[in-house]
mmCIF file of C-alpha atoms in Angstrom:
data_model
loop_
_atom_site.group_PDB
_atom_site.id
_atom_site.type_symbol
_atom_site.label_atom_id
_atom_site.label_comp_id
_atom_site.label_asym_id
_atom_site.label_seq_id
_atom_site.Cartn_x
_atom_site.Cartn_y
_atom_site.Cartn_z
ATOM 1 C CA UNK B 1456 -6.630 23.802 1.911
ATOM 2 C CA UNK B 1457 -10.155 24.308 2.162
ATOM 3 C CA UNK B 1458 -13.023 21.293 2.896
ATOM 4 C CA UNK B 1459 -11.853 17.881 3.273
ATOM 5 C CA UNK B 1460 -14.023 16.679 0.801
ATOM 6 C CA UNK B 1461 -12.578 12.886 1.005
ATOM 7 C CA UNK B 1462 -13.775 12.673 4.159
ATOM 8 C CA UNK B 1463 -17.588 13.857 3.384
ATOM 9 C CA UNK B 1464 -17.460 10.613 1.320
ATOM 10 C CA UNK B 1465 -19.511 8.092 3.475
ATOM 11 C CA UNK B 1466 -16.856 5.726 5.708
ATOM 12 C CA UNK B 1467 -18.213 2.547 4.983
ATOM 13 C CA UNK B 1468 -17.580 2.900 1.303
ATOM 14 C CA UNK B 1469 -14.171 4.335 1.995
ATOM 15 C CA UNK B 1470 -13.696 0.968 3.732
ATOM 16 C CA UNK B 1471 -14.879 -0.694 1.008
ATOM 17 C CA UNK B 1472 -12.592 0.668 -1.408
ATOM 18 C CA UNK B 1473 -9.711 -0.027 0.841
ATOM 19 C CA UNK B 1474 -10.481 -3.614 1.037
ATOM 20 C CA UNK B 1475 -11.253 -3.951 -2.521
ATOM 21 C CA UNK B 1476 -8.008 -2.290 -3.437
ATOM 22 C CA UNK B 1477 -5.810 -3.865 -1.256
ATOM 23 C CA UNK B 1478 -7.295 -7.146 -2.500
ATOM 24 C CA UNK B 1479 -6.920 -7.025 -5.708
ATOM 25 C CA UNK B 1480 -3.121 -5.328 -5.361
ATOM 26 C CA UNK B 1481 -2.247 -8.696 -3.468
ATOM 27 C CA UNK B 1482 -3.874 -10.496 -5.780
ATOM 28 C CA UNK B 1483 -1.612 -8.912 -8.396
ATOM 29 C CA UNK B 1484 1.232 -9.681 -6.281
ATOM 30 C CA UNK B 1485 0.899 -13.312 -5.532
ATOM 31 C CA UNK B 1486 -0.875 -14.368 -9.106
ATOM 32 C CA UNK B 1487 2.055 -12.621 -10.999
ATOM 33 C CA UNK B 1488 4.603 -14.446 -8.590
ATOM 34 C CA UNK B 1489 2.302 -18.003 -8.900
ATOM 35 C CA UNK B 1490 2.467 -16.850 -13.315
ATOM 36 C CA UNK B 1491 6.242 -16.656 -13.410
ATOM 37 C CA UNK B 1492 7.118 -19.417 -11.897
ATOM 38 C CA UNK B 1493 5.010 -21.697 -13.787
ATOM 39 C CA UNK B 1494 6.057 -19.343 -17.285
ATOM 40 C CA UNK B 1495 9.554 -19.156 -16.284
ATOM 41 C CA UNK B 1496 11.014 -22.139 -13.910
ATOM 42 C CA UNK B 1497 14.182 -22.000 -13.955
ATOM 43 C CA UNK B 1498 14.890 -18.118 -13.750
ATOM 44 C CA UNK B 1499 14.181 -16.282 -10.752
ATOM 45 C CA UNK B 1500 15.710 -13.067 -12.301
ATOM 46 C CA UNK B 1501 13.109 -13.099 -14.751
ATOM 47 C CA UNK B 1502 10.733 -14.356 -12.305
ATOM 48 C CA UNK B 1503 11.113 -11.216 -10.144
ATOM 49 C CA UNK B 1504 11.111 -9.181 -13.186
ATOM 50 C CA UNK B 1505 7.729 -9.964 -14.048
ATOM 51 C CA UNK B 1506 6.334 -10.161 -10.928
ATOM 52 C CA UNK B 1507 7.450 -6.887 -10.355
ATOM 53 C CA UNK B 1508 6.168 -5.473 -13.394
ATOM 54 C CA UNK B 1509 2.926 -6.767 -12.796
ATOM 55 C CA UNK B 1510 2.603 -5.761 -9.629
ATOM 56 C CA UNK B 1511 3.462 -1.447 -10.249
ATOM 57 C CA UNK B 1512 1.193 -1.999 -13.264
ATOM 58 C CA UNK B 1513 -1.851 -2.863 -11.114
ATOM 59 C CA UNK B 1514 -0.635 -0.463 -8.019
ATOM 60 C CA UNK B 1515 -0.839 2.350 -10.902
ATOM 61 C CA UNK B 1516 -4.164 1.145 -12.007
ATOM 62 C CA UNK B 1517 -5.874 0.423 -8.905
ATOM 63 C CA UNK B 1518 -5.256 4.105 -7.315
ATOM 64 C CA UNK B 1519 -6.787 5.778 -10.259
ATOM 65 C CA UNK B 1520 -9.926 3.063 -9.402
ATOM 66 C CA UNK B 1521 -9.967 3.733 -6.344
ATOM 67 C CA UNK B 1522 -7.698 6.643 -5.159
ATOM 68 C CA UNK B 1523 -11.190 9.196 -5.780
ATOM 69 C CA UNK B 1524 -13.305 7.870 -3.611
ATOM 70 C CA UNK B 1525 -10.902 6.435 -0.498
ATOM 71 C CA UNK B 1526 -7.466 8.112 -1.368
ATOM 72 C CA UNK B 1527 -5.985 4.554 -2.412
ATOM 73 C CA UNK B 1528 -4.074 4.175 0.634
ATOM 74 C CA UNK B 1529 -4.066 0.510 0.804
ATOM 75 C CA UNK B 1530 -1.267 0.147 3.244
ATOM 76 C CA UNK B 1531 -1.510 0.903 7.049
ATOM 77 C CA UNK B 1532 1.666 3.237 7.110
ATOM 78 C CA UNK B 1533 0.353 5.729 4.906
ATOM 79 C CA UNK B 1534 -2.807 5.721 6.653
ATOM 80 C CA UNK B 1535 -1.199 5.974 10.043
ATOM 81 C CA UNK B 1536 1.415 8.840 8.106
ATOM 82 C CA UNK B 1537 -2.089 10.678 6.993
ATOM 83 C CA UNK B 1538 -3.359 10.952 10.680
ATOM 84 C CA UNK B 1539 -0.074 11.488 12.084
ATOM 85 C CA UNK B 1540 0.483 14.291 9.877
ATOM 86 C CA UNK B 1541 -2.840 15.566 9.394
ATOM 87 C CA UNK B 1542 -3.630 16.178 13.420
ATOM 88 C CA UNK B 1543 -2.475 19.652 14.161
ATOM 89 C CA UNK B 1544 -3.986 20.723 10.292
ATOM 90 C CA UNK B 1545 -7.314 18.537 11.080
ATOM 91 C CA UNK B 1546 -6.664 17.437 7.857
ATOM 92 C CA UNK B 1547 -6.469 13.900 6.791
ATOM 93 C CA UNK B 1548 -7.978 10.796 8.473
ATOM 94 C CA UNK B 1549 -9.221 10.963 11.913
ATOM 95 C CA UNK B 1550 -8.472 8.424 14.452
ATOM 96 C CA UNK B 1551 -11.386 6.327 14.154
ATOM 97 C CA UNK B 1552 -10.945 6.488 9.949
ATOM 98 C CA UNK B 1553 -7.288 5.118 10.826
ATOM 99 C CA UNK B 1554 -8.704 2.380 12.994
ATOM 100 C CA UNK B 1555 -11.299 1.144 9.951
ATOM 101 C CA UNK B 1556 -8.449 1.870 7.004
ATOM 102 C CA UNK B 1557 -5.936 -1.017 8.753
ATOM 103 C CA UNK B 1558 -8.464 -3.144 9.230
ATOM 104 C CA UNK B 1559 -10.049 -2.946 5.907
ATOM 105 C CA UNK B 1560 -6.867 -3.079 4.430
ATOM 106 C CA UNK B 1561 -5.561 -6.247 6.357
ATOM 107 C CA UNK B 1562 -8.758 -8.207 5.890
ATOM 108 C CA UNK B 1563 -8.193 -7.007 2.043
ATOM 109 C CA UNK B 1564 -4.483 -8.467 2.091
ATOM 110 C CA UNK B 1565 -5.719 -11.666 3.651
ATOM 111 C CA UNK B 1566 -8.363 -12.047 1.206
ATOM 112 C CA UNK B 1567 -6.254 -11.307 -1.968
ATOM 113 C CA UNK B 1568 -4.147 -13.936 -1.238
ATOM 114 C CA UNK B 1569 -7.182 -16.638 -0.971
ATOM 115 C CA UNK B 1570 -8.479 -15.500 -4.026
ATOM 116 C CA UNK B 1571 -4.845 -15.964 -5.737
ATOM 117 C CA UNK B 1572 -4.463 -18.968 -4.761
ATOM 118 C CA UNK B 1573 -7.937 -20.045 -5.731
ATOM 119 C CA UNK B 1574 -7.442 -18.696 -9.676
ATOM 120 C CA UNK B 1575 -4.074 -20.694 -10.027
ATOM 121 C CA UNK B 1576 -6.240 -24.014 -8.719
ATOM 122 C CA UNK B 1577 -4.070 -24.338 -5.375
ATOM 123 C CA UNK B 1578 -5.461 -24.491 -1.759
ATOM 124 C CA UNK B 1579 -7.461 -21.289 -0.593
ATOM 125 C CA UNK B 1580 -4.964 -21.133 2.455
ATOM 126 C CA UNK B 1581 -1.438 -22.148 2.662
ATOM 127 C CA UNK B 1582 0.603 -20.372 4.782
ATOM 128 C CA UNK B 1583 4.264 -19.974 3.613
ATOM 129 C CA UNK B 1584 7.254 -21.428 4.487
ATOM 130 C CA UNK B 1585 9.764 -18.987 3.060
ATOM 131 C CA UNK B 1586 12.008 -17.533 5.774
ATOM 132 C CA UNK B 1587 12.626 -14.265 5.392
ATOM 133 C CA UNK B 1588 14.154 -13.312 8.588
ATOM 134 C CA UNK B 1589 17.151 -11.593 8.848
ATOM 135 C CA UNK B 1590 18.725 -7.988 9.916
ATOM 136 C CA UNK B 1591 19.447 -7.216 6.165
ATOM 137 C CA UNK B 1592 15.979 -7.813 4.754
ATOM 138 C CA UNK B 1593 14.285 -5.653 7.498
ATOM 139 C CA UNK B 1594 16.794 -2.669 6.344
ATOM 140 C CA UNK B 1595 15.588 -3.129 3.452
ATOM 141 C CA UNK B 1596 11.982 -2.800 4.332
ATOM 142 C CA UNK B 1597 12.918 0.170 5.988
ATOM 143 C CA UNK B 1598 14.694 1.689 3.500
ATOM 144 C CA UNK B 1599 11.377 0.945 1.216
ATOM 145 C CA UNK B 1600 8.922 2.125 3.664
ATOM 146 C CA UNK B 1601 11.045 5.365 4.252
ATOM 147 C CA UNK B 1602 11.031 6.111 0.848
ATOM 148 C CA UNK B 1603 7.303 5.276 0.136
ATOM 149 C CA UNK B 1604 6.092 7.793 2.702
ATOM 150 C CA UNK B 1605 8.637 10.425 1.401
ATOM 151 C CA UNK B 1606 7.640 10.192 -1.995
ATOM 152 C CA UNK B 1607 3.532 10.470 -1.827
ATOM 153 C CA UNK B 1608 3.699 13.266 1.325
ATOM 154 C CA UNK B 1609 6.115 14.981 -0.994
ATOM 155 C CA UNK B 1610 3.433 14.794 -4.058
ATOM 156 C CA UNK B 1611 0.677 15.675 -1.905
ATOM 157 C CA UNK B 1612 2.527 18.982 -0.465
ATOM 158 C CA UNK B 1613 3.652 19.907 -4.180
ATOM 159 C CA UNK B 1614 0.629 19.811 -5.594
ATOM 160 C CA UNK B 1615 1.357 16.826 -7.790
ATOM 161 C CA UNK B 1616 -1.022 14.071 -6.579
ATOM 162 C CA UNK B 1617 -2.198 13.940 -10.351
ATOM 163 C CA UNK B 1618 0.628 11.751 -11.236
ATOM 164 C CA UNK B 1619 1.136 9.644 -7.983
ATOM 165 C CA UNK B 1620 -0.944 6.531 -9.957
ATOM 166 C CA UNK B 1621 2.718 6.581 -12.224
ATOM 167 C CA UNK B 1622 4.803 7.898 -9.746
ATOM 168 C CA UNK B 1623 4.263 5.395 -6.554
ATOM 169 C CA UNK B 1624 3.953 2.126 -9.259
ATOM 170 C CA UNK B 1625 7.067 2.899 -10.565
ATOM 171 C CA UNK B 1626 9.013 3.383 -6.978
ATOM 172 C CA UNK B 1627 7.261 -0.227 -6.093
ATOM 173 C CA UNK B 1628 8.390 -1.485 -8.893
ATOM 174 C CA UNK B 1629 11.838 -0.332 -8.639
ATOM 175 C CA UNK B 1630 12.118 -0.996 -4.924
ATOM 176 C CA UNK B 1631 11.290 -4.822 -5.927
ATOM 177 C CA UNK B 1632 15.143 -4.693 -7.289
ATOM 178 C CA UNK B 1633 16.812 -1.980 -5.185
ATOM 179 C CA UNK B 1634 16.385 -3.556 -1.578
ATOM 180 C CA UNK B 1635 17.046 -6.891 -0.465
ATOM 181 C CA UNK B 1636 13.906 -7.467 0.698
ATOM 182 C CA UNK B 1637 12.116 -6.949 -2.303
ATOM 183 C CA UNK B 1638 10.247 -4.396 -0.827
ATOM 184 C CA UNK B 1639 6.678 -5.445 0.759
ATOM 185 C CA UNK B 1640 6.673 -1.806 2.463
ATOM 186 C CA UNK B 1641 3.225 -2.315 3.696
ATOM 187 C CA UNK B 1642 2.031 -4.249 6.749
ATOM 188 C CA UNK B 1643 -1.168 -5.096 5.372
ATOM 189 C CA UNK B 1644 0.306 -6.905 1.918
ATOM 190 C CA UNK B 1645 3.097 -8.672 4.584
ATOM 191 C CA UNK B 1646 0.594 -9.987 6.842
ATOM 192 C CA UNK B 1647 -1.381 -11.225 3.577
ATOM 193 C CA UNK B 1648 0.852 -12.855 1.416
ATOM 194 C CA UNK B 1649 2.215 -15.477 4.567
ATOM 195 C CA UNK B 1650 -1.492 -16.970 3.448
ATOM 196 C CA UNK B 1651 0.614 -18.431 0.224
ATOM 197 C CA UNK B 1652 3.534 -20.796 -0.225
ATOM 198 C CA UNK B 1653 3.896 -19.377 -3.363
ATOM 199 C CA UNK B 1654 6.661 -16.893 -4.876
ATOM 200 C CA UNK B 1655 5.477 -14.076 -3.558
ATOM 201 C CA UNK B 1656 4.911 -16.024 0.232
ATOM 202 C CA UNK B 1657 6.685 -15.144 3.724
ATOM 203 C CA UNK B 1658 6.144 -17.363 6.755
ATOM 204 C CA UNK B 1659 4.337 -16.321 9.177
ATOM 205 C CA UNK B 1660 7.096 -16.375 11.868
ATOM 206 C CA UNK B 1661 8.924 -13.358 9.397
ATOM 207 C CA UNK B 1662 5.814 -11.159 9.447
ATOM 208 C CA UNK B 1663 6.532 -9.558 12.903
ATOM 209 C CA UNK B 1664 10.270 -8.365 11.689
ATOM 210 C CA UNK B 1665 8.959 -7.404 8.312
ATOM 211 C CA UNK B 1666 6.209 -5.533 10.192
ATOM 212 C CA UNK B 1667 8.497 -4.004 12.406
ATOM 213 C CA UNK B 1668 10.843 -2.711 10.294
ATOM 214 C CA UNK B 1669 8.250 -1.131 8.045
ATOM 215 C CA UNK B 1670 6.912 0.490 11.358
ATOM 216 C CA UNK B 1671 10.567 1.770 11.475
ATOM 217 C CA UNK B 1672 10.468 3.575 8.431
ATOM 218 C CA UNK B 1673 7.062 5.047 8.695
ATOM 219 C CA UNK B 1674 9.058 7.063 11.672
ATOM 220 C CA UNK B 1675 11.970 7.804 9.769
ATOM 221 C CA UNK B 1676 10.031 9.100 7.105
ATOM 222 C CA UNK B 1677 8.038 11.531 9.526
ATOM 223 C CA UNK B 1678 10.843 12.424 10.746
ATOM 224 C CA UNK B 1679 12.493 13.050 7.380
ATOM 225 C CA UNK B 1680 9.305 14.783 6.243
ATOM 226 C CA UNK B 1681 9.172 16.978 9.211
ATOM 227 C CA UNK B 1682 12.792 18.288 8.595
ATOM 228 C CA UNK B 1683 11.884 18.903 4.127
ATOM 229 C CA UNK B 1684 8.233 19.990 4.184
ATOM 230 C CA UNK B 1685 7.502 20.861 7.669
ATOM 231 C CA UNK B 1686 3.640 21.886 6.737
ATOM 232 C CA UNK B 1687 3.577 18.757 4.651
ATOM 233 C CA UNK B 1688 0.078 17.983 7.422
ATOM 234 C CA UNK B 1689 -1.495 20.386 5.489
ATOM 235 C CA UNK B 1690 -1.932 18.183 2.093
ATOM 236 C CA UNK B 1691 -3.187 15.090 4.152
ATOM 237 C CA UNK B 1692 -6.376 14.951 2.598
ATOM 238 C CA UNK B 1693 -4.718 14.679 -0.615
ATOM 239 C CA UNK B 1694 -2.923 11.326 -0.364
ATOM 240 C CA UNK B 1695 -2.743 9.467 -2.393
ATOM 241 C CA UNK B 1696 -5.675 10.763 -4.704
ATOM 242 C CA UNK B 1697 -7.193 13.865 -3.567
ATOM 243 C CA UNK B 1698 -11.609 13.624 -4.424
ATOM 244 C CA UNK B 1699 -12.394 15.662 -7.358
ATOM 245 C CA UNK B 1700 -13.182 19.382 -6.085
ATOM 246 C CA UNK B 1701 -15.946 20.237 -9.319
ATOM 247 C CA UNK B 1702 -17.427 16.782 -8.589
ATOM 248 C CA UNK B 1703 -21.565 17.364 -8.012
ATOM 249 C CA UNK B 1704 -22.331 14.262 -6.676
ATOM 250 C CA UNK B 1705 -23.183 14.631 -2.994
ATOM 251 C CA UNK B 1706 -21.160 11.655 -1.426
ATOM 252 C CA UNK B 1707 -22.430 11.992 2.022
ATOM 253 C CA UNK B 1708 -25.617 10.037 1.168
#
């Protein structure tokens, strides 16, 4: 695959970009869900529709911000698929990359939700109240998970990263109304939106299950992966985004 040139791209401002991302995609998450209901109040089909479509519009747009310079991961799964996988091929992120990504990417979740709450005028902090506990919902977040994983390893080891911006906003955005959970598929964005009682809020006491089940599908997923690309370690340095190859800049500075 040649030099992993993502990861000659200094760490702390990979670590930026993976707070800044996941920020601003939970911010897109909560603020659409804190929109709807206020635009539409007594329909939570159209409710879910918009916050939905809001939210794969600014997944799209955020990995083509961001995707060059940090791979856009923004969700501790794929980061913990991209070392899994990436091991044996020393491709990928290494263990102490993995250890900075979650964090980054929690303390980004966390933080998106604040600054939601803080645009619509509400308090900076409110942690949720909406139960979302039950054996359903977390087969449904593993069903989302599993599917997430398959679809950007499967880009990455076809060679068509180019169009995972379009590709993994739409499967968000579908997922939102083909599981029951609505598909959070990221333990980063769970952990962060049970800092809103809003729409898009789960309370705390459902974040370990949610977490969990998500955890569940990042295995299936490897495991599914490992049975339909069995090399698929070999493109880990190109998920989501792979770093522009004829790009001069030296990024180690």
């Amino acid at each position: 695959m040649g030099e992993n040139r993502l990861m000659t791209i200094a760490l702390w401002r990979r670590l930026l970009a993976e707070f800044t991302g996941t920020a601003l995609l939970v911010t897109a998450v909560v603020g659409s869900g804190i929109m709807a209901t206020t635009l539409s109040p007594d329909d939570v089909g159209l409710q879910l529709l918009e916050n939905s479509i809001a939210t794969a519009l600014a997944l799209g747009a955020l990995i083509l911000i961001f995707g060059p310079v940090s791979g856009a991961h923004f969700n501790p799964v794929v980061s913990a698929a991209d070392w899994f996988l990436g091991r044996r091929a020393a491709t990928g992120l290494t263990g102490r990359d993995l250890g900075g990504y979650v964090a980054a990417q929690i303390a980004g979740a966390i933080g998106g939700s604040i600054l939601a709450n803080l645009m619509f005028d509400l308090v900076a902090v409110d942690f949720s109240g909406k139960d979302r506990a039950a054996g359903h919902l977390w087969l449904g977040e593993v069903i989302a998970t599993t599917g997430l994983i398959l679809l950007i390893f499967a880009l990455a080891r076809s060679g068509r990263t180019p169009v995972a911006p379009a590709a993994v906003g739409a499967y968000i955005g579908a997922a939102y109304w083909f599981t029951s959970s609505t598909s959070f598929a990221n333990p980063a964005v769970t952990i962060g939106r049970a800092f809103t009682d809003t729409f898009a809020g789960i309370a705390p006491a459902s974040v370990p299950g949610f977490v969990i089940a998500q955890l569940v599908g990042l295995a299936v997923g490897i495991g599914l992966l490992a049975a339909l690309y069995p090399d698929a370690g070999q493109a880990a340095d190109q998920v989501v985004v792979p770093t522009d190859e004829r790009d001069p800049i030296d990024h180690r500075a």
